mmCIF file of C-alpha atoms in Angstrom:
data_model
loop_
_atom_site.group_PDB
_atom_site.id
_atom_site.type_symbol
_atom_site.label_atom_id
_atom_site.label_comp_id
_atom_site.label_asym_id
_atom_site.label_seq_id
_atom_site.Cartn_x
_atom_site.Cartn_y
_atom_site.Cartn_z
ATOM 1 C CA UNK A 1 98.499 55.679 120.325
ATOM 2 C CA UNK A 2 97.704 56.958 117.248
ATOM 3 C CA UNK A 3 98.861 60.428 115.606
ATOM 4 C CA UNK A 4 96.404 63.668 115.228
ATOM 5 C CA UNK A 5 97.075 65.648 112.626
ATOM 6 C CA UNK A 6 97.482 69.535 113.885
ATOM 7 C CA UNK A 7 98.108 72.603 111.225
ATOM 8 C CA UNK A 8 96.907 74.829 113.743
ATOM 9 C CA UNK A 9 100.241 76.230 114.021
ATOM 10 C CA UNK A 10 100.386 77.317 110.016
ATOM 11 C CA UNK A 11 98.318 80.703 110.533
ATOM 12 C CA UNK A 12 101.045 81.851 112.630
ATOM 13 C CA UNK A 13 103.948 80.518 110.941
ATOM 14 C CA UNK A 14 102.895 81.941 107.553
ATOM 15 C CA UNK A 15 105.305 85.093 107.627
ATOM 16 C CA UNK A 16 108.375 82.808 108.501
ATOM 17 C CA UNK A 17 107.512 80.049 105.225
ATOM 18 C CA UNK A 18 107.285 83.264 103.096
ATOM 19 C CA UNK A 19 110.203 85.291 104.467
ATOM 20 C CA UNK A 20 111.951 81.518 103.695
ATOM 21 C CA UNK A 21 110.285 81.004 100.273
ATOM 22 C CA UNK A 22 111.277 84.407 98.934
ATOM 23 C CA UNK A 23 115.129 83.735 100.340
ATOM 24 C CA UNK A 24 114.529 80.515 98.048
ATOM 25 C CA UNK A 25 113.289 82.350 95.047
ATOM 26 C CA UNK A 26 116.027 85.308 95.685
ATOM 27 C CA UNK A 27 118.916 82.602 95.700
ATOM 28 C CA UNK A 28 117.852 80.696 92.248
ATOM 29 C CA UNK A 29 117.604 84.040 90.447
ATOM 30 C CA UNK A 30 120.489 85.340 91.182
ATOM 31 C CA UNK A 31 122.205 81.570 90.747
ATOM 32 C CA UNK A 32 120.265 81.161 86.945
ATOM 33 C CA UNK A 33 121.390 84.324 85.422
ATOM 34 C CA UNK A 34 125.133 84.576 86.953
ATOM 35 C CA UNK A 35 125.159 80.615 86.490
ATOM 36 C CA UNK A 36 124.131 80.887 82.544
ATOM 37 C CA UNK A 37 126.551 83.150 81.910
ATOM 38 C CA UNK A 38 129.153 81.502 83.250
ATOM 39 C CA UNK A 39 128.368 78.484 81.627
ATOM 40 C CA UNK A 40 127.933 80.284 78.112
ATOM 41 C CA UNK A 41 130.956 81.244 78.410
ATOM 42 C CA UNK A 42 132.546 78.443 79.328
ATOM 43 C CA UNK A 43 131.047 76.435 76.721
ATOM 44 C CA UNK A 44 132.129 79.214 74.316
ATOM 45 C CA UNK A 45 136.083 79.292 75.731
ATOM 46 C CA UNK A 46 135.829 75.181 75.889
ATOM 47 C CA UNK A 47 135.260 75.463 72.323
ATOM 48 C CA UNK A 48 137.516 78.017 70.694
ATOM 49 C CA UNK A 49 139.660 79.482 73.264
ATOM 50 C CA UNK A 50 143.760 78.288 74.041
ATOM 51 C CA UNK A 51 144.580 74.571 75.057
ATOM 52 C CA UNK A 52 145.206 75.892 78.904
ATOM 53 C CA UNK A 53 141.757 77.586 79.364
ATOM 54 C CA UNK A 54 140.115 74.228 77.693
ATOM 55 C CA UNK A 55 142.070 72.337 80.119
ATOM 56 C CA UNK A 56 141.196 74.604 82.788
ATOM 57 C CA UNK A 57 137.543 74.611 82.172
ATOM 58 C CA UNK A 58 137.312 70.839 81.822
ATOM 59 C CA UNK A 59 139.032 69.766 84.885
ATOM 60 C CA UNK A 60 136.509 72.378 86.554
ATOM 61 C CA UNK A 61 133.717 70.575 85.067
ATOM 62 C CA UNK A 62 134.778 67.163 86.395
ATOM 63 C CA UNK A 63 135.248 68.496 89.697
ATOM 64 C CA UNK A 64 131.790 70.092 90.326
ATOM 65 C CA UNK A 65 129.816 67.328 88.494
ATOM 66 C CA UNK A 66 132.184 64.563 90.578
ATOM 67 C CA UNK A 67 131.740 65.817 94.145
ATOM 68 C CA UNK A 68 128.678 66.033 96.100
ATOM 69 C CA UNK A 69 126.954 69.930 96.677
ATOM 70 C CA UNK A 70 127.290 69.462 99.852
ATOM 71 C CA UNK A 71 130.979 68.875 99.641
ATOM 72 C CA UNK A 72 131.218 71.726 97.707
ATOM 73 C CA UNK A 73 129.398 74.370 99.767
ATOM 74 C CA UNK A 74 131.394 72.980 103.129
ATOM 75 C CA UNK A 75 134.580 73.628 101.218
ATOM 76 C CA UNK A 76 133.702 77.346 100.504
ATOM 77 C CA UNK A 77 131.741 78.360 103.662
ATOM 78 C CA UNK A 78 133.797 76.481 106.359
ATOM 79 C CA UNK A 79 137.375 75.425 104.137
ATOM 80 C CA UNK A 80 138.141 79.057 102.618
ATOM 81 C CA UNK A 81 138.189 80.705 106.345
ATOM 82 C CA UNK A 82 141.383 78.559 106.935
ATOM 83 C CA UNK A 83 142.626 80.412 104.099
ATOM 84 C CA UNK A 84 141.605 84.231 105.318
ATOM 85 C CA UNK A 85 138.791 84.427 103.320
ATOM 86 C CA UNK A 86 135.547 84.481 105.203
ATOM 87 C CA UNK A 87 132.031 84.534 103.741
ATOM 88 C CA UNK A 88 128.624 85.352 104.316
ATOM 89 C CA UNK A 89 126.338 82.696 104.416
ATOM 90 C CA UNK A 90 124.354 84.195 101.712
ATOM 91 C CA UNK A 91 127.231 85.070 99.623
ATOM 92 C CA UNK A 92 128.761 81.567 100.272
ATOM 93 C CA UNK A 93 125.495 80.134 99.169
ATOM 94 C CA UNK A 94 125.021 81.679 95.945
ATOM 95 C CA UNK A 95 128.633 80.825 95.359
ATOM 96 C CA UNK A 96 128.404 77.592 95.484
ATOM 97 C CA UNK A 97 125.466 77.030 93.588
ATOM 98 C CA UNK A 98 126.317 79.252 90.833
ATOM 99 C CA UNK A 99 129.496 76.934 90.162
ATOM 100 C CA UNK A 100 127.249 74.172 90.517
ATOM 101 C CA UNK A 101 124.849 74.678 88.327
ATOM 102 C CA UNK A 102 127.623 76.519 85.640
ATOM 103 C CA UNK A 103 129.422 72.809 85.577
ATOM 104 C CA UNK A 104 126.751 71.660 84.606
ATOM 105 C CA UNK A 105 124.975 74.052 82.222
ATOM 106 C CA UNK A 106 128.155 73.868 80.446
ATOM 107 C CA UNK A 107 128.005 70.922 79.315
ATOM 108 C CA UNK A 108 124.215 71.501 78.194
ATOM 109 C CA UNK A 109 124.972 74.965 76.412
ATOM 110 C CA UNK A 110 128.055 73.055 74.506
ATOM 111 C CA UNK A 111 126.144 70.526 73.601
ATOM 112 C CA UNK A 112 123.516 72.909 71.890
ATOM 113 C CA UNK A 113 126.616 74.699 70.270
ATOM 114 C CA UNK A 114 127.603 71.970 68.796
ATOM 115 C CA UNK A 115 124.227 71.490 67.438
ATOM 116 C CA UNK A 116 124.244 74.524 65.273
ATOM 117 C CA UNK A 117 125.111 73.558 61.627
ATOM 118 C CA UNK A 118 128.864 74.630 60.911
ATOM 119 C CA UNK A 119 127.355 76.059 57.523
ATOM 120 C CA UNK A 120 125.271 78.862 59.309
ATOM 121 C CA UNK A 121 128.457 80.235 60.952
ATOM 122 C CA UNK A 122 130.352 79.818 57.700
ATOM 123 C CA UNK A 123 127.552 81.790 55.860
ATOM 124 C CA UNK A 124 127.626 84.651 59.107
ATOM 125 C CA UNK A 125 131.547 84.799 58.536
ATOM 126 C CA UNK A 126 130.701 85.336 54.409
ATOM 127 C CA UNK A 127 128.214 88.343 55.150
ATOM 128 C CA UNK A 128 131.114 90.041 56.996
ATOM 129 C CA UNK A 129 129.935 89.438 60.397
ATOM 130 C CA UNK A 130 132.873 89.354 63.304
ATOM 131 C CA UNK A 131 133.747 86.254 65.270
ATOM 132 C CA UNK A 132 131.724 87.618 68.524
ATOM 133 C CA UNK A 133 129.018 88.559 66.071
ATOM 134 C CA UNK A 134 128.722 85.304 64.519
ATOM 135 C CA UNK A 135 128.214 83.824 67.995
ATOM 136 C CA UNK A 136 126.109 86.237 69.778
ATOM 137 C CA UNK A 137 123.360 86.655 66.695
ATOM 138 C CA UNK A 138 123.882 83.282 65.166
ATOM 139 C CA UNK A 139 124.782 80.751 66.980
ATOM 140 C CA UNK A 140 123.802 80.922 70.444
ATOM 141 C CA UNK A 141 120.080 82.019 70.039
ATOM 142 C CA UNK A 142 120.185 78.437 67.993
ATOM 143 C CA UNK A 143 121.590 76.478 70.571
ATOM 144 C CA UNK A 144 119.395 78.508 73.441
ATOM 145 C CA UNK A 145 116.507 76.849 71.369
ATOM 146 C CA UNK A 146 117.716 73.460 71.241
ATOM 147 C CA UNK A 147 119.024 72.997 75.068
ATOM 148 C CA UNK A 148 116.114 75.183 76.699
ATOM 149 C CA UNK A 149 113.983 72.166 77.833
ATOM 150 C CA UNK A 150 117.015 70.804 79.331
ATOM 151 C CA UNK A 151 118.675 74.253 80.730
ATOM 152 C CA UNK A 152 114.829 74.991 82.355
ATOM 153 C CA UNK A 153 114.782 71.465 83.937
ATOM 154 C CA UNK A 154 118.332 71.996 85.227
ATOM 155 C CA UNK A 155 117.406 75.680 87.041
ATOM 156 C CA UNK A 156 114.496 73.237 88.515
ATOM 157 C CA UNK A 157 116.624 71.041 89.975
ATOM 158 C CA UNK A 158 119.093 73.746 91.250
ATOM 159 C CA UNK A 159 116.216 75.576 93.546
ATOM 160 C CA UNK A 160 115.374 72.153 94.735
ATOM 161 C CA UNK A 161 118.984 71.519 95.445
ATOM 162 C CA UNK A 162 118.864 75.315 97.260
ATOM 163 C CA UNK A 163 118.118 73.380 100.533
ATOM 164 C CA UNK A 164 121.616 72.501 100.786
ATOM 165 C CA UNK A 165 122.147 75.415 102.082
ATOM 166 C CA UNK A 166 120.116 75.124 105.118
ATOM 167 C CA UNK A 167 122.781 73.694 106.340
ATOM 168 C CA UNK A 168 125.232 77.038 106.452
ATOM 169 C CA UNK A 169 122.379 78.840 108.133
ATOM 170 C CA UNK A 170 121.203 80.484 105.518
ATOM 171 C CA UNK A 171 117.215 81.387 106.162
ATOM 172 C CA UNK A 172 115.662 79.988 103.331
ATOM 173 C CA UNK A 173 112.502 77.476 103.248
ATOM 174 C CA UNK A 174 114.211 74.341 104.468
ATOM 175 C CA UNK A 175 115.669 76.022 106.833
ATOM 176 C CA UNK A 176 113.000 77.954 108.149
ATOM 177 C CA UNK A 177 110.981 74.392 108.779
ATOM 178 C CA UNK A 178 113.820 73.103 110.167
ATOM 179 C CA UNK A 179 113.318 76.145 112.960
ATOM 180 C CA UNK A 180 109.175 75.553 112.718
ATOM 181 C CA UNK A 181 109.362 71.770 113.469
ATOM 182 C CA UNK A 182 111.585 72.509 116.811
ATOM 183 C CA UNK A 183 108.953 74.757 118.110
ATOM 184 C CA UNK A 184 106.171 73.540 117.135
ATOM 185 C CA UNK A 185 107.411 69.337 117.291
ATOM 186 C CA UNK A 186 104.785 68.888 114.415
ATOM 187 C CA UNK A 187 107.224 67.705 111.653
ATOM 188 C CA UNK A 188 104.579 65.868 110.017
ATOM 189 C CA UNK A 189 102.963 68.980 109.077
ATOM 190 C CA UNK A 190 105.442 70.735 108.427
ATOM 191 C CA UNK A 191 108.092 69.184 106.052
ATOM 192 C CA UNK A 192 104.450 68.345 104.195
ATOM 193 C CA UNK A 193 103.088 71.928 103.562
ATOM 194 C CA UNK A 194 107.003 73.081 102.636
ATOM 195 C CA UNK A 195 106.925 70.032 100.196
ATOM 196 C CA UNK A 196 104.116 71.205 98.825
ATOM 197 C CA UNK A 197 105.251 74.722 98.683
ATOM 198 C CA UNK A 198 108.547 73.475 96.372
ATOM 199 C CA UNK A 199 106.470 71.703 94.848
ATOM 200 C CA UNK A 200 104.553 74.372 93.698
ATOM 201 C CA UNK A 201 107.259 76.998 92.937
ATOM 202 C CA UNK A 202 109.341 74.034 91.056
ATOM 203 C CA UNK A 203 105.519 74.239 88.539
ATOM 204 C CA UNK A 204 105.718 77.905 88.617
ATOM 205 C CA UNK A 205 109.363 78.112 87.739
ATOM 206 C CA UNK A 206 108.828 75.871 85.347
ATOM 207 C CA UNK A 207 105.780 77.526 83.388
ATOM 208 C CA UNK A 208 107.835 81.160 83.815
ATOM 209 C CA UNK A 209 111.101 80.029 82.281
ATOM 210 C CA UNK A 210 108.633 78.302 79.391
ATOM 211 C CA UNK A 211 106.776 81.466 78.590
ATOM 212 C CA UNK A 212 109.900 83.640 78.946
ATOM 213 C CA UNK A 213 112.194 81.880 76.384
ATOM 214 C CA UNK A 214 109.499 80.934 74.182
ATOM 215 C CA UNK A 215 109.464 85.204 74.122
ATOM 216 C CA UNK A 216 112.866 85.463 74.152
ATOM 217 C CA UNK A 217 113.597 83.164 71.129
ATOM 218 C CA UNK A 218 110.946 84.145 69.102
ATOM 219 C CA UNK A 219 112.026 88.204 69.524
ATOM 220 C CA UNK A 220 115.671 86.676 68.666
ATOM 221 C CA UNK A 221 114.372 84.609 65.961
ATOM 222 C CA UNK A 222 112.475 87.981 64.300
#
């Protein structure tokens, strides 16, 4: 018996794939600007701060990158209530993927650190310019040009990762499907148009992280 394809159903499922999508698009901007942050900072303290918060920052480093996401989010949404401390699903989710995507952006924003000529912050230092100085107007807009094709394709794979959290509940675009294929038992169809949905907002992302640090470095580089 052979299978009929049926996206009849999509007219009135639209508001639940967009209430899902924007949950999706909500999570990975609030997990790409607290998650770069983190991980400039990290990268910065790995560098040049005291031999315990290296240590400290490099065993959190292997931890995240060694252990699966899933792992990870399990630990803080279900493992930290054994502890007292209870979490929101949506808090719990942008948790996790913050310090997921930090690990790993650390290692991407050090390695665009270390790409910066020692002579340019030798020269800074010689003009007078303060340690934190030296770093914010020299170095890192350097580095943020050298690692931006990798930090972009890393924020990529972090909102494709976002369906993780399906999992804990949380109401964003896998997990909305997950809801649409139990009701409407046309899975088919429906992990297909969500596919192409990521698909498309992993292009958009894409060309709006492009055109925004191509703006951002050039104002930093005038």
């Amino acid at each position: 018996m052979g299978y009929s394809l049926d996206f009849g159903w999509l007219e009135g499922a639209a508001g639940a794939i967009a209430r899902g999508a924007a949950m999706t698009v909500f999570l990975i901007v609030v997990t790409t600007i607290a998650g770069t942050l983190i991980s400039v900072l990290a990268a910065a303290g790995r560098r040049s701060g005291p031999k315990w918060l290296k240590r400290a920052i490099t065993v959190y480093v292997e931890v995240i990158r060694n252990t699966p996401f899933l792992v990870q989010l399990f630990f803080i949404f279900f493992g930290l209530p054994s502890l007292g401390i209870r979490l929101d699903p949506i808090v719990a989710a942008i948790l996790a993927m913050t310090l997921n995507m930090a690990a790993y952006t650390t290692e991407i924003v050090g390695a665009g650190l270390d790409a910066v000529p020692k002579g340019q912050r030798e020269a800074a230092a010689a003009l007078g310019l303060r340690p934190r100085q030296v770093f914010v107007k020299i170095v890192l807009p350097q580095a943020l040009k050298v690692i931006f094709p990798a930090l972009t394709s890393q924020i990529v794979i972090m909102m494709l990762e976002s369906s993780v959290v399906s999992q804990i509940a949380v109401s964003e675009l896998t997990y909305e499907a997950d809801m649409l294929q139990a009701r409407t038992f046309r899975p088919f169809e429906t992990y297909f148009v969500v596919a192409m949905i990521y698909l498309g907002l992993s292009i958009l992302l894409r060309r709006l992280l492009v055109g925004v640090g191509r703006r951002t470095l050039s104002a930093g580089v005038t």
